[in-house]
XYZ file of C-alpha atoms in Angstrom:
775
model
C 51.771 33.137 7.158
C 50.302 31.000 4.323
C 47.687 29.562 6.394
C 46.060 30.935 9.186
C 45.612 28.477 12.226
C 41.984 28.198 12.990
C 43.070 29.791 16.468
C 43.323 33.283 14.357
C 40.340 32.980 12.689
C 37.986 31.997 15.702
C 39.292 34.988 17.087
C 38.758 37.260 14.194
C 35.105 35.796 14.400
C 34.578 36.102 18.090
C 35.941 40.200 17.804
C 34.187 40.750 14.540
C 30.609 39.484 16.197
C 31.375 41.115 19.496
C 31.762 44.372 17.622
C 28.526 44.117 15.831
C 26.730 43.476 18.528
C 27.776 45.530 20.975
C 27.305 48.702 18.574
C 23.750 47.147 18.388
C 23.093 46.806 22.175
C 24.352 49.941 22.613
C 22.198 51.390 20.275
C 19.599 49.495 22.062
C 20.592 51.175 25.040
C 20.839 47.731 26.818
C 24.364 46.403 28.514
C 27.146 45.309 26.451
C 27.398 42.033 28.328
C 24.167 41.081 26.806
C 25.418 41.989 23.478
C 28.535 39.844 23.833
C 26.249 36.867 24.691
C 24.350 37.031 21.843
C 27.261 37.498 19.666
C 28.568 34.118 21.190
C 25.510 32.629 20.171
C 25.800 33.628 16.609
C 29.458 32.631 16.848
C 28.840 29.661 18.062
C 28.660 25.706 17.101
C 24.714 26.080 17.633
C 23.570 28.601 15.510
C 23.949 26.712 12.142
C 21.812 23.748 13.634
C 18.977 26.565 15.143
C 19.021 28.318 11.570
C 18.502 24.927 9.593
C 16.238 23.586 11.686
C 14.317 26.682 11.377
C 14.155 27.181 7.349
C 13.105 23.025 7.120
C 10.389 24.015 9.785
C 9.111 27.429 7.785
C 9.919 26.385 4.462
C 9.509 22.518 4.303
C 11.035 21.214 1.084
C 12.297 24.637 -0.305
C 13.703 25.064 2.974
C 16.536 22.632 2.050
C 18.286 24.881 -0.127
C 18.237 27.945 2.649
C 19.676 25.294 4.826
C 22.190 24.387 2.546
C 23.535 28.305 3.005
C 22.945 28.250 6.682
C 25.285 25.179 7.119
C 28.120 27.296 5.230
C 28.269 30.189 7.586
C 31.357 30.674 9.652
C 31.279 29.342 13.172
C 34.058 28.959 15.838
C 36.047 25.840 15.025
C 38.388 25.031 17.909
C 36.579 25.739 21.565
C 39.420 24.306 23.427
C 41.356 27.518 22.299
C 38.567 29.695 22.840
C 38.209 28.121 26.388
C 41.572 28.630 27.575
C 41.305 32.435 26.283
C 37.560 32.665 28.487
C 39.740 31.041 31.401
C 42.249 34.139 31.028
C 39.242 36.566 30.906
C 37.870 35.005 34.440
C 41.031 36.075 36.063
C 41.514 39.457 34.690
C 37.623 39.975 35.638
C 38.551 39.091 39.145
C 41.583 40.873 39.287
C 39.760 43.678 38.451
C 37.185 43.100 40.882
C 39.979 42.836 43.374
C 41.211 46.001 42.506
C 37.755 47.923 43.168
C 37.246 45.603 46.139
C 39.660 46.207 49.134
C 39.307 44.210 52.464
C 39.052 47.986 54.259
C 36.370 48.957 52.126
C 34.520 45.882 53.464
C 35.090 46.836 56.788
C 33.457 50.137 56.157
C 30.177 49.083 54.746
C 29.649 47.709 58.196
C 26.836 45.553 59.149
C 24.302 46.527 57.092
C 25.601 45.190 53.918
C 26.435 41.927 55.678
C 23.385 41.275 57.193
C 21.160 42.337 54.228
C 23.681 39.988 51.925
C 23.827 37.269 54.564
C 19.959 36.843 54.359
C 19.506 37.404 50.458
C 22.076 34.998 49.325
C 21.766 32.456 52.322
C 17.739 32.123 51.224
C 18.368 32.273 47.478
C 21.133 29.199 47.876
C 18.399 27.233 49.763
C 15.855 28.110 47.270
C 17.652 26.905 44.415
C 18.507 23.881 46.416
C 15.004 22.793 47.013
C 14.219 23.681 43.409
C 16.529 21.724 42.480
C 15.324 18.484 44.689
C 12.017 19.280 43.882
C 13.076 18.622 40.093
C 14.669 15.453 40.642
C 18.198 16.646 40.335
C 21.255 15.610 41.969
C 22.644 17.268 45.011
C 25.442 18.933 43.221
C 23.772 20.147 40.630
C 21.021 21.477 43.053
C 23.591 23.052 45.100
C 25.254 24.470 41.991
C 21.821 26.115 41.245
C 21.335 27.709 44.659
C 24.715 29.259 44.003
C 24.179 30.609 40.695
C 20.962 31.866 41.636
C 22.300 33.916 44.816
C 24.635 36.125 42.489
C 23.814 39.428 41.041
C 25.489 41.283 38.219
C 27.569 43.980 39.550
C 28.123 45.156 35.750
C 24.165 45.357 34.749
C 23.621 47.182 37.971
C 26.650 49.560 37.283
C 24.954 49.977 33.693
C 21.508 50.439 35.092
C 22.360 52.536 37.985
C 24.455 55.209 35.458
C 21.821 55.265 32.738
C 19.170 56.189 35.374
C 21.710 58.611 37.403
C 21.125 56.955 40.796
C 25.318 56.419 40.950
C 25.404 59.149 43.479
C 22.263 58.200 45.566
C 21.655 56.288 49.179
C 20.542 53.607 47.236
C 23.377 53.126 45.066
C 25.680 53.185 48.383
C 23.735 50.323 49.819
C 23.327 48.221 46.818
C 27.038 48.769 46.174
C 27.935 47.933 49.654
C 25.926 44.688 49.022
C 27.707 43.887 46.001
C 31.183 44.266 47.960
C 30.134 41.917 50.273
C 28.324 39.333 47.727
C 31.700 39.215 45.737
C 33.714 37.572 48.877
C 31.029 35.496 49.736
C 31.003 34.575 45.856
C 34.930 33.628 46.083
C 34.441 31.674 49.216
C 31.445 29.777 47.674
C 33.745 28.791 44.716
C 36.282 27.598 46.915
C 33.936 25.146 48.934
C 31.491 24.075 46.108
C 34.916 22.926 44.473
C 35.775 21.257 47.685
C 32.319 19.400 47.235
C 32.672 18.698 43.916
C 35.917 17.021 44.308
C 34.912 14.828 47.461
C 31.159 14.111 45.818
C 29.734 14.428 49.373
C 29.048 16.844 52.161
C 31.017 16.099 55.397
C 30.823 18.688 57.614
C 34.526 18.676 58.716
C 36.202 18.553 55.236
C 33.811 21.511 54.489
C 35.377 23.217 57.429
C 38.837 22.095 56.941
C 38.722 23.670 53.333
C 37.122 26.813 54.788
C 40.239 27.086 57.550
C 42.587 26.796 54.706
C 41.223 29.006 52.569
C 40.586 31.803 55.541
C 44.321 30.952 56.302
C 45.730 31.319 52.997
C 43.965 34.359 51.937
C 45.277 36.171 55.481
C 48.839 35.128 55.028
C 48.628 36.268 51.568
C 47.380 39.818 52.578
C 49.583 40.483 54.962
C 52.758 39.147 52.967
C 51.647 41.207 49.991
C 50.608 44.784 52.150
C 53.945 44.136 53.912
C 55.946 43.659 50.573
C 54.386 45.219 47.695
C 53.476 49.094 48.669
C 57.025 48.989 49.715
C 58.524 47.719 46.576
C 56.254 49.726 44.070
C 57.250 53.147 46.412
C 60.813 52.380 46.230
C 60.611 51.476 42.668
C 58.382 54.547 41.685
C 60.797 56.627 39.854
C 61.327 53.830 37.104
C 57.754 52.388 36.530
C 55.908 54.337 33.662
C 52.962 52.957 32.409
C 54.442 50.246 30.304
C 56.693 48.811 33.114
C 53.890 49.348 35.387
C 51.221 47.221 33.630
C 53.891 44.339 33.094
C 54.516 44.116 37.002
C 50.868 44.391 37.688
C 49.754 41.568 35.062
C 53.155 39.468 36.232
C 51.723 39.911 40.055
C 48.325 38.672 39.114
C 49.466 35.423 37.087
C 52.050 34.748 39.651
C 49.399 34.665 42.634
C 47.378 32.604 40.095
C 50.038 30.016 39.885
C 50.584 30.120 43.419
C 46.880 29.472 44.524
C 46.654 26.721 41.971
C 49.641 25.174 43.318
C 48.414 24.770 46.870
C 44.854 23.991 45.598
C 42.945 26.838 44.930
C 41.347 28.323 41.715
C 43.229 30.550 39.485
C 40.136 33.196 40.102
C 40.945 33.534 44.042
C 44.476 33.906 43.258
C 43.561 36.630 40.769
C 41.019 38.550 43.208
C 43.528 38.060 46.443
C 46.318 40.017 44.127
C 43.632 42.605 43.311
C 42.498 42.932 46.624
C 46.357 43.882 48.012
C 47.369 46.312 45.301
C 43.661 47.835 46.167
C 45.603 49.112 49.126
C 48.350 51.135 47.214
C 48.135 54.688 46.537
C 48.841 53.209 42.751
C 45.476 51.358 42.190
C 43.436 54.035 40.600
C 46.586 53.855 38.091
C 46.778 50.189 38.096
C 42.947 50.080 37.403
C 43.003 52.312 34.648
C 45.985 50.374 32.880
C 44.802 46.903 33.452
C 40.872 48.176 31.928
C 41.986 47.186 28.183
C 42.848 43.831 29.277
C 40.152 43.087 31.099
C 37.836 44.354 28.512
C 39.526 42.192 25.867
C 39.790 39.230 27.683
C 36.257 39.350 29.299
C 34.428 40.068 26.317
C 35.938 36.709 24.843
C 34.603 35.075 28.363
C 31.060 36.051 27.939
C 31.126 35.525 24.195
C 31.852 31.649 25.021
C 29.336 32.060 27.427
C 26.826 32.810 24.695
C 28.433 30.066 22.572
C 27.326 27.415 25.038
C 23.495 28.848 24.517
C 21.759 25.831 22.519
C 18.186 27.465 21.878
C 17.100 23.669 21.037
C 17.702 23.098 24.608
C 16.392 26.136 26.238
C 13.341 25.983 23.998
C 12.633 22.330 25.145
C 13.343 23.853 28.605
C 11.267 26.437 28.214
C 9.243 25.360 31.293
C 12.130 25.258 33.412
C 13.582 28.746 32.009
C 10.435 30.484 33.481
C 10.411 28.767 36.399
C 13.937 29.695 37.540
C 13.082 33.320 36.165
C 10.434 33.472 38.453
C 12.458 32.074 41.080
C 15.084 34.799 40.641
C 12.761 37.985 40.080
C 10.264 36.842 43.350
C 13.048 35.572 45.470
C 15.699 37.925 44.974
C 13.226 41.067 45.238
C 11.718 39.401 48.683
C 14.568 38.549 50.291
C 16.870 40.988 49.515
C 14.167 43.624 51.084
C 13.840 41.902 53.953
C 17.510 41.826 54.353
C 17.925 45.403 54.151
C 15.022 45.962 56.522
C 16.771 43.708 58.700
C 19.907 45.963 58.718
C 17.646 48.779 59.968
C 17.081 50.789 56.700
C 13.743 52.365 56.028
C 11.063 50.462 53.670
C 11.513 52.676 50.814
C 15.044 52.196 50.073
C 14.851 48.617 51.100
C 12.311 47.654 48.232
C 14.442 49.610 45.727
C 17.294 47.461 46.864
C 15.636 44.446 46.239
C 14.322 45.528 42.843
C 17.994 46.663 41.764
C 19.097 43.278 42.600
C 16.669 40.743 40.828
C 19.066 39.532 38.063
C 21.923 36.920 38.001
C 24.936 37.872 36.000
C 28.558 37.287 35.234
C 29.408 35.086 38.643
C 26.763 32.769 37.927
C 28.161 31.811 34.753
C 31.902 31.784 36.456
C 29.956 29.170 38.831
C 28.382 27.538 36.227
C 31.847 27.453 34.128
C 33.047 25.755 37.387
C 30.563 23.212 37.263
C 31.325 22.506 33.973
C 35.052 22.214 34.312
C 34.982 19.495 37.161
C 31.875 17.767 35.520
C 29.619 18.023 38.103
C 26.730 19.565 36.831
C 24.572 19.025 33.625
C 25.146 20.171 30.748
C 21.470 21.397 29.898
C 21.983 23.778 33.155
C 24.585 26.215 31.513
C 22.595 27.070 28.460
C 19.268 27.436 30.879
C 21.149 29.805 33.044
C 22.258 31.874 30.405
C 18.824 32.101 29.322
C 17.738 33.134 33.054
C 20.535 35.749 33.164
C 19.471 37.515 29.806
C 15.603 37.569 30.576
C 16.450 39.052 34.257
C 19.248 41.488 32.640
C 16.372 42.906 30.397
C 13.809 43.056 33.214
C 16.291 44.997 35.506
C 16.199 48.448 33.939
C 12.058 47.988 34.620
C 12.103 46.971 38.084
C 14.480 49.863 39.349
C 12.025 52.301 37.479
C 8.973 50.398 39.434
C 10.234 50.339 42.712
C 9.840 54.025 43.890
C 6.024 53.738 42.931
C 5.812 50.837 44.667
C 7.554 51.573 47.730
C 5.593 54.588 47.945
C 1.855 52.690 47.578
C 2.964 50.397 50.494
C 4.107 53.503 52.784
C 0.900 55.086 52.092
C -1.656 51.817 52.800
C 1.053 50.210 55.700
C -0.511 49.827 59.236
C -0.239 52.674 61.819
C 2.428 50.099 63.698
C 4.635 50.160 60.807
C 6.359 53.423 61.367
C 9.450 52.487 62.624
C 9.641 49.581 60.000
C 9.297 52.469 57.013
C 11.659 54.508 58.574
C 14.052 51.997 59.715
C 16.021 51.080 62.733
C 18.828 52.648 61.557
C 17.783 56.302 61.920
C 15.305 55.545 65.007
C 17.793 56.461 67.245
C 17.464 53.184 69.021
C 21.263 51.297 69.510
C 20.834 47.624 69.125
C 23.830 46.837 70.513
C 25.289 48.310 73.811
C 28.427 50.284 73.733
C 31.642 47.464 74.980
C 33.326 48.582 78.141
C 37.141 48.273 78.592
C 37.217 44.707 79.777
C 35.087 43.868 76.439
C 37.540 46.107 74.358
C 40.926 44.617 75.997
C 39.820 40.683 75.684
C 38.825 41.236 72.049
C 41.928 43.232 71.116
C 44.359 40.463 73.106
C 42.340 37.829 71.444
C 42.416 39.375 67.955
C 46.188 39.858 68.356
C 46.900 36.234 69.427
C 44.835 35.124 66.349
C 47.218 37.289 64.068
C 50.471 36.150 65.318
C 49.576 33.035 66.166
C 48.707 32.463 62.408
C 51.554 34.360 61.191
C 54.000 32.103 63.598
C 52.278 28.871 62.096
C 52.864 29.940 58.444
C 56.507 30.505 59.379
C 56.311 27.011 60.520
C 54.631 25.605 57.540
C 57.159 27.284 55.320
C 60.096 25.997 57.363
C 59.098 22.538 57.209
C 58.452 23.052 53.619
C 61.323 24.785 52.442
C 64.271 25.916 54.731
C 64.424 22.916 56.941
C 64.854 20.201 53.799
C 67.688 22.195 52.408
C 69.388 22.640 55.917
C 69.282 19.361 56.733
C 70.391 17.935 53.054
C 73.363 20.290 53.151
C 74.296 19.709 56.756
C 73.156 15.924 58.170
C 72.813 15.265 61.753
C 72.833 17.270 64.739
C 74.377 20.128 63.905
C 71.840 20.742 60.601
C 68.817 19.960 63.342
C 70.395 22.682 65.556
C 70.761 24.795 62.588
C 67.105 24.031 61.250
C 65.874 24.919 64.566
C 67.288 28.190 65.017
C 66.450 29.546 61.562
C 62.936 28.429 62.340
C 62.657 29.962 65.656
C 64.529 33.011 64.367
C 62.221 33.994 62.028
C 59.214 33.032 64.157
C 60.331 34.632 67.604
C 59.161 38.436 66.389
C 55.929 37.046 66.087
C 55.612 34.872 69.064
C 56.719 37.824 71.378
C 54.313 40.028 70.147
C 51.459 37.039 70.973
C 52.957 36.658 74.517
C 53.142 40.894 75.131
C 50.921 42.998 72.694
C 48.639 45.022 75.460
C 50.322 43.540 78.511
C 51.521 47.416 79.231
C 48.592 49.348 77.812
C 46.474 51.579 80.107
C 43.523 49.374 79.597
C 45.442 46.350 81.031
C 46.912 48.262 84.141
C 43.017 49.882 84.848
C 41.651 46.525 84.937
C 44.682 44.891 86.594
C 43.998 47.751 89.169
C 40.101 46.992 89.339
C 39.744 43.927 91.169
C 41.078 40.297 91.772
C 38.574 38.880 89.347
C 40.113 41.098 86.477
C 43.504 40.208 87.548
C 42.600 36.541 87.420
C 41.255 36.963 83.971
C 44.489 38.655 82.545
C 46.628 36.571 84.428
C 44.921 33.468 82.605
C 45.120 35.203 79.405
C 48.834 35.548 79.727
C 49.366 32.337 80.565
C 47.774 31.324 77.724
C 49.471 32.774 75.332
C 52.768 32.029 77.113
C 51.329 28.283 76.788
C 50.737 28.446 72.631
C 54.227 29.881 72.063
C 55.783 27.194 74.192
C 53.785 24.727 72.005
C 54.696 26.657 68.600
C 58.355 26.090 70.058
C 57.956 21.957 71.166
C 56.446 21.774 67.434
C 59.788 23.311 65.799
C 61.762 21.031 68.065
C 60.094 17.594 68.365
C 60.446 16.730 64.862
C 64.356 17.480 64.443
C 65.264 16.049 68.152
C 65.190 12.232 69.166
C 66.221 13.115 73.295
C 63.755 12.792 75.780
C 60.396 14.996 75.314
C 60.646 16.340 79.234
C 64.152 17.642 77.863
C 62.573 19.141 74.794
C 59.859 20.624 76.945
C 62.440 22.244 79.220
C 64.276 23.791 76.001
C 60.796 25.101 74.855
C 60.427 26.878 78.093
C 63.785 28.538 78.074
C 63.238 29.552 74.671
C 60.567 31.138 75.300
C 61.543 32.746 78.474
C 64.488 34.534 76.192
C 61.806 35.196 73.450
C 59.691 37.029 76.296
C 62.928 38.973 77.679
C 64.430 40.045 74.658
C 64.621 43.806 73.723
C 65.850 43.313 70.638
C 63.139 41.034 69.823
C 60.825 43.809 71.294
C 62.401 46.061 68.758
C 61.946 44.030 66.030
C 58.546 43.116 66.285
C 57.537 46.433 66.633
C 59.349 47.641 63.689
C 57.442 44.938 61.838
C 54.149 45.634 62.669
C 54.786 49.719 61.990
C 56.331 48.606 58.705
C 52.897 46.883 57.678
C 50.307 49.430 59.460
C 52.344 52.011 57.697
C 51.424 50.233 54.233
C 48.363 49.387 55.162
C 47.306 53.174 56.201
C 49.515 55.102 53.283
C 46.719 54.865 50.513
C 43.862 55.751 53.288
C 46.404 59.029 54.470
C 47.018 60.005 51.193
C 43.121 59.968 50.095
C 42.298 61.968 53.473
C 44.594 64.319 52.730
C 43.339 64.998 48.945
C 39.628 64.970 50.573
C 37.691 67.969 50.763
C 36.128 67.063 53.988
C 37.805 64.577 56.680
C 36.306 61.436 56.640
C 34.892 61.983 60.480
C 33.110 65.489 59.453
C 31.709 63.241 56.275
C 30.629 60.438 58.625
C 28.815 62.959 61.225
C 27.034 64.722 58.226
C 25.907 61.134 56.551
C 24.400 60.220 60.287
C 22.221 63.340 59.790
C 21.209 62.544 56.597
C 23.524 64.984 54.707
C 25.112 63.046 51.646
C 28.504 64.317 50.375
C 29.303 63.510 46.851
C 31.963 64.161 44.632
C 31.434 65.041 40.717
C 34.109 65.291 38.126
C 33.308 67.571 35.351
C 33.877 66.331 31.917
C 35.588 68.530 29.340
C 32.224 68.540 27.318
C 29.699 69.414 30.216
C 27.536 72.562 29.597
C 28.481 74.044 32.722
C 32.142 74.492 31.868
C 33.280 78.380 31.637
C 30.493 79.549 33.777
C 30.395 80.878 37.169
C 28.701 79.640 40.109
C 26.502 82.606 40.230
C 25.458 81.982 36.514
C 25.263 78.050 37.219
C 22.970 79.037 40.524
C 23.176 75.027 41.591
C 21.060 75.949 44.844
C 18.019 77.653 43.497
C 17.879 75.007 40.426
C 18.744 71.743 42.112
C 19.139 72.276 45.757
C 22.855 71.071 46.014
C 25.704 73.392 47.918
C 28.806 73.255 46.563
C 31.431 72.616 49.585
C 34.580 72.445 47.419
C 36.289 72.629 44.389
C 39.446 70.282 43.588
C 41.322 71.804 40.839
C 44.155 69.401 40.161
C 46.969 69.871 43.872
C 44.226 73.032 44.955
C 41.725 73.041 46.982
C 38.948 75.877 46.956
C 36.726 75.439 49.744
C 33.582 77.222 50.209
C 33.980 78.819 46.697
C 32.753 82.439 46.146
C 29.899 83.056 43.481
C 32.490 84.410 40.986
C 34.410 80.695 40.919
C 34.753 79.863 37.369
C 34.047 75.967 36.723
C 36.631 74.026 34.374
C 37.439 70.959 32.635
C 38.281 68.136 35.053
C 37.511 70.013 38.293
C 35.992 67.628 40.872
C 33.115 69.545 42.751
C 32.266 68.077 46.449
C 28.394 68.858 47.461
C 26.041 68.168 49.800
C 22.280 67.258 49.141
C 19.740 64.863 49.289
C 19.315 61.739 46.859
C 16.374 63.901 44.776
C 18.813 67.107 44.680
C 22.007 65.006 43.705
C 20.101 63.397 40.736
C 19.172 66.751 39.332
C 22.766 67.903 39.809
C 24.002 65.023 37.459
C 21.359 66.119 35.108
C 22.809 69.539 34.903
C 26.392 68.796 34.538
C 26.182 65.331 32.685
C 27.677 65.653 28.900
C 25.666 66.985 25.997
C 26.487 64.321 23.789
C 27.581 60.591 24.380
C 30.308 58.822 23.109
C 29.991 58.062 19.852
C 28.178 61.287 18.247
C 30.425 63.552 16.927
C 29.916 67.623 16.387
C 31.066 68.927 13.166
C 34.642 70.639 13.942
C 35.146 74.167 13.870
C 35.342 75.974 10.337
C 38.174 78.514 11.762
C 41.028 77.246 11.035
C 44.582 79.068 11.546
C 45.843 80.286 7.808
C 49.389 81.954 7.136
C 49.715 85.458 4.788
C 52.048 88.044 3.899
C 51.487 91.522 3.939
C 54.140 93.942 2.054
C 54.368 97.109 3.909
C 54.326 99.766 0.801
C 55.432 103.456 0.657
C 53.315 105.864 2.978
C 51.932 102.872 4.895
C 51.113 103.740 8.728
C 53.312 101.010 9.715
C 56.812 102.293 8.034
C 58.799 104.024 10.842
C 57.100 102.102 13.939
C 57.540 99.564 16.493
C 56.075 96.477 17.279
C 55.133 97.241 20.344
C 53.706 101.036 18.908
C 51.082 99.140 16.702
C 50.046 96.519 18.553
C 49.159 94.169 16.258
C 48.011 91.240 18.183
C 45.316 93.545 20.057
C 44.085 95.452 16.999
C 43.888 92.757 14.312
C 44.101 89.298 15.967
C 46.563 87.936 14.329
C 50.209 86.746 15.216
C 53.455 88.169 13.543
C 55.761 85.531 12.775
C 58.661 86.843 10.849
C 59.614 89.935 8.805
C 61.083 89.486 5.421
C 63.806 92.701 4.609
C 65.505 91.882 1.368
C 67.304 88.518 1.494
C 67.055 88.378 4.988
C 64.459 86.795 7.000
C 64.052 87.915 10.558
C 62.464 85.699 13.480
C 63.688 86.833 16.482
C 62.953 90.203 16.895
C 62.137 92.729 19.772
C 59.084 94.745 20.551
C 61.341 97.663 19.936
C 61.687 96.382 16.257
C 61.035 99.476 13.552
C 59.416 98.305 10.464
C 60.467 100.089 7.275
C 58.764 100.400 3.426
C 59.433 97.451 1.536
C 59.298 94.966 4.608
C 56.933 91.640 4.180
C 55.235 90.511 7.184
C 54.435 86.806 7.560
C 51.169 86.712 9.642
C 48.909 84.026 10.912
C 45.088 83.809 12.118
C 41.774 83.180 11.065
C 41.237 83.741 7.402
C 38.483 86.423 8.105
C 40.994 88.386 10.428
C 43.863 87.796 7.831
C 41.679 89.536 4.971
C 40.975 92.309 7.321
C 44.357 93.147 8.902
C 44.607 96.630 6.544
C 41.770 97.531 7.642
C 41.962 97.079 11.307
C 45.486 98.299 11.563
C 44.531 101.616 10.286
């Protein structure tokens, strides 16, 4: 490599800068993301101009010489290459986010997080749009501004909660649930913003079409992924070492990125979807661990590239706007996140703390800004302004979290008497907001969901058939027989889904109960059955009509006959059940595996949570000060208030452990307690030293020594078993030299002789005292 290309030089500069500033920001106890952004500023194209201007302003004519030195500071030369690497960073960041996401986890967080996030994000989008319009900005700039101001920073919040030991509290559970919903909303927002940016107008029908297309493809990708990928990973599991699994998962990620781009969606969406599919597999934690170095490496380049766009001259000129947007974020997100959590049924204290925790913008705001820049729909001035607002709000986040308990306590203390239910929260008031649905509503909802699911799958088969199957068949077999074969193949692939759509729930106990319960219910159920049959006939007709030029009436009769055959086919019944069972088995495999490993069944844990008893699991680090101590010595109940329910040690589960049970490295202890008690426990079991602080290595090393058996020695004539060398001297006998022979394999009955030489291993102090200890 006689001459290194600019790309290698730029990458070296980025990584060196990132490394230096990460260490600095860790020392300052600030998030690493901020270090990357600042590193990007110092490695970026704007640093020279900023320093030159500063030198000239401070030193006048004498500053010219200093400015000359500043102009020679090395900076990134080719931003196009860095942009490409940053795009890869976004892909792996979203892939890792999908691995942590899980659609089943989204269903578990329930209405609390959904309601709170909807109010918070919706309000901030409207406020951001309003601020943009007040400033005289274009509609697209204002829409993108609202999107950027509506997104919190998952990275910053996790860092702050870990530093303040809040990660096991009820507050953290609520905030993390809101972040899960927010992440999905951000993905949807990116697609809709892309549609708006390309069309340059806000036509409702076009947005609705884009949203339908997005949801359709997400559903199909998810169903197909869950049906295929867990089965493939299970069957090939014995061939998958870490290297192979990493290659396969990275390939799946980039393959989905390619497919998503080919059908008109963003690369970030494809990466997120593949991550969420793999999140439902048993190997998800392992994959997450393997992919983390890639995420960290490319993610660092992305955040550094963000810092490169920060032009201090622009930020200084737009200082008033930066302060305005910062105030908007801090005030708006605190107020509306708090109101959202209260509206979801939580108490005032946790609502206020949640609002103050979410008062920042972060990585998704950068991604949305990058999207707007790449589409050429937002002003270049907006990007460095958003970065500056993010930096400021990131710095304020820990302080906002710290003051929130005192503020919530003050509000509770001075709240009017009528606010009792608001302070405690509707979720804990015992009032049910929604009545329990009766059997009719449950059945109707189930039938409608089944119809939607299997109808969507049938539609996907129809699209795939028209795009790939039918053109190949018609080209290879022109004429009527090609049309017949095309229709037969397409309908054969569609038939299991059509039958499930028509017949699902028709013989269930709920269906029979309602059928026997009055004429009105019979009419409703019969109407639903006719509707499903009509939908199936429509699908069959849509397949037949483009292929055959015969009379429409005849084609409709054929469609009726095909639908009747689908309904009465026992083979299709077995096939549809088999397909559904396989999908559900893959979908539930991870949950069943985790429930089997769990210390407490999910139903019991949910019941305890409903009674405000928190169950949490802690993994014990090898450096924890509690290693090697018994539960009676640790006195967790007396010192912290928590109760130890279970100790998980590898595949062993120790339920209700006794006082004499020891704690070992990597044990996972399951405890119950309130938020304050869990925080005390976190303090007591945390590492004594942080990463990077190394203790002096132990001075007692193993040494070797030779000991000769002289005449009259007490060792002569005795066996290894009689002398008990290990117990008496704390040394290990490695070999016996007798004449020219070295005896390594000896039994406990081996008899020592005079002139034998013993080869011993042990600490030097014990070897020096060997002769004294053996007598």
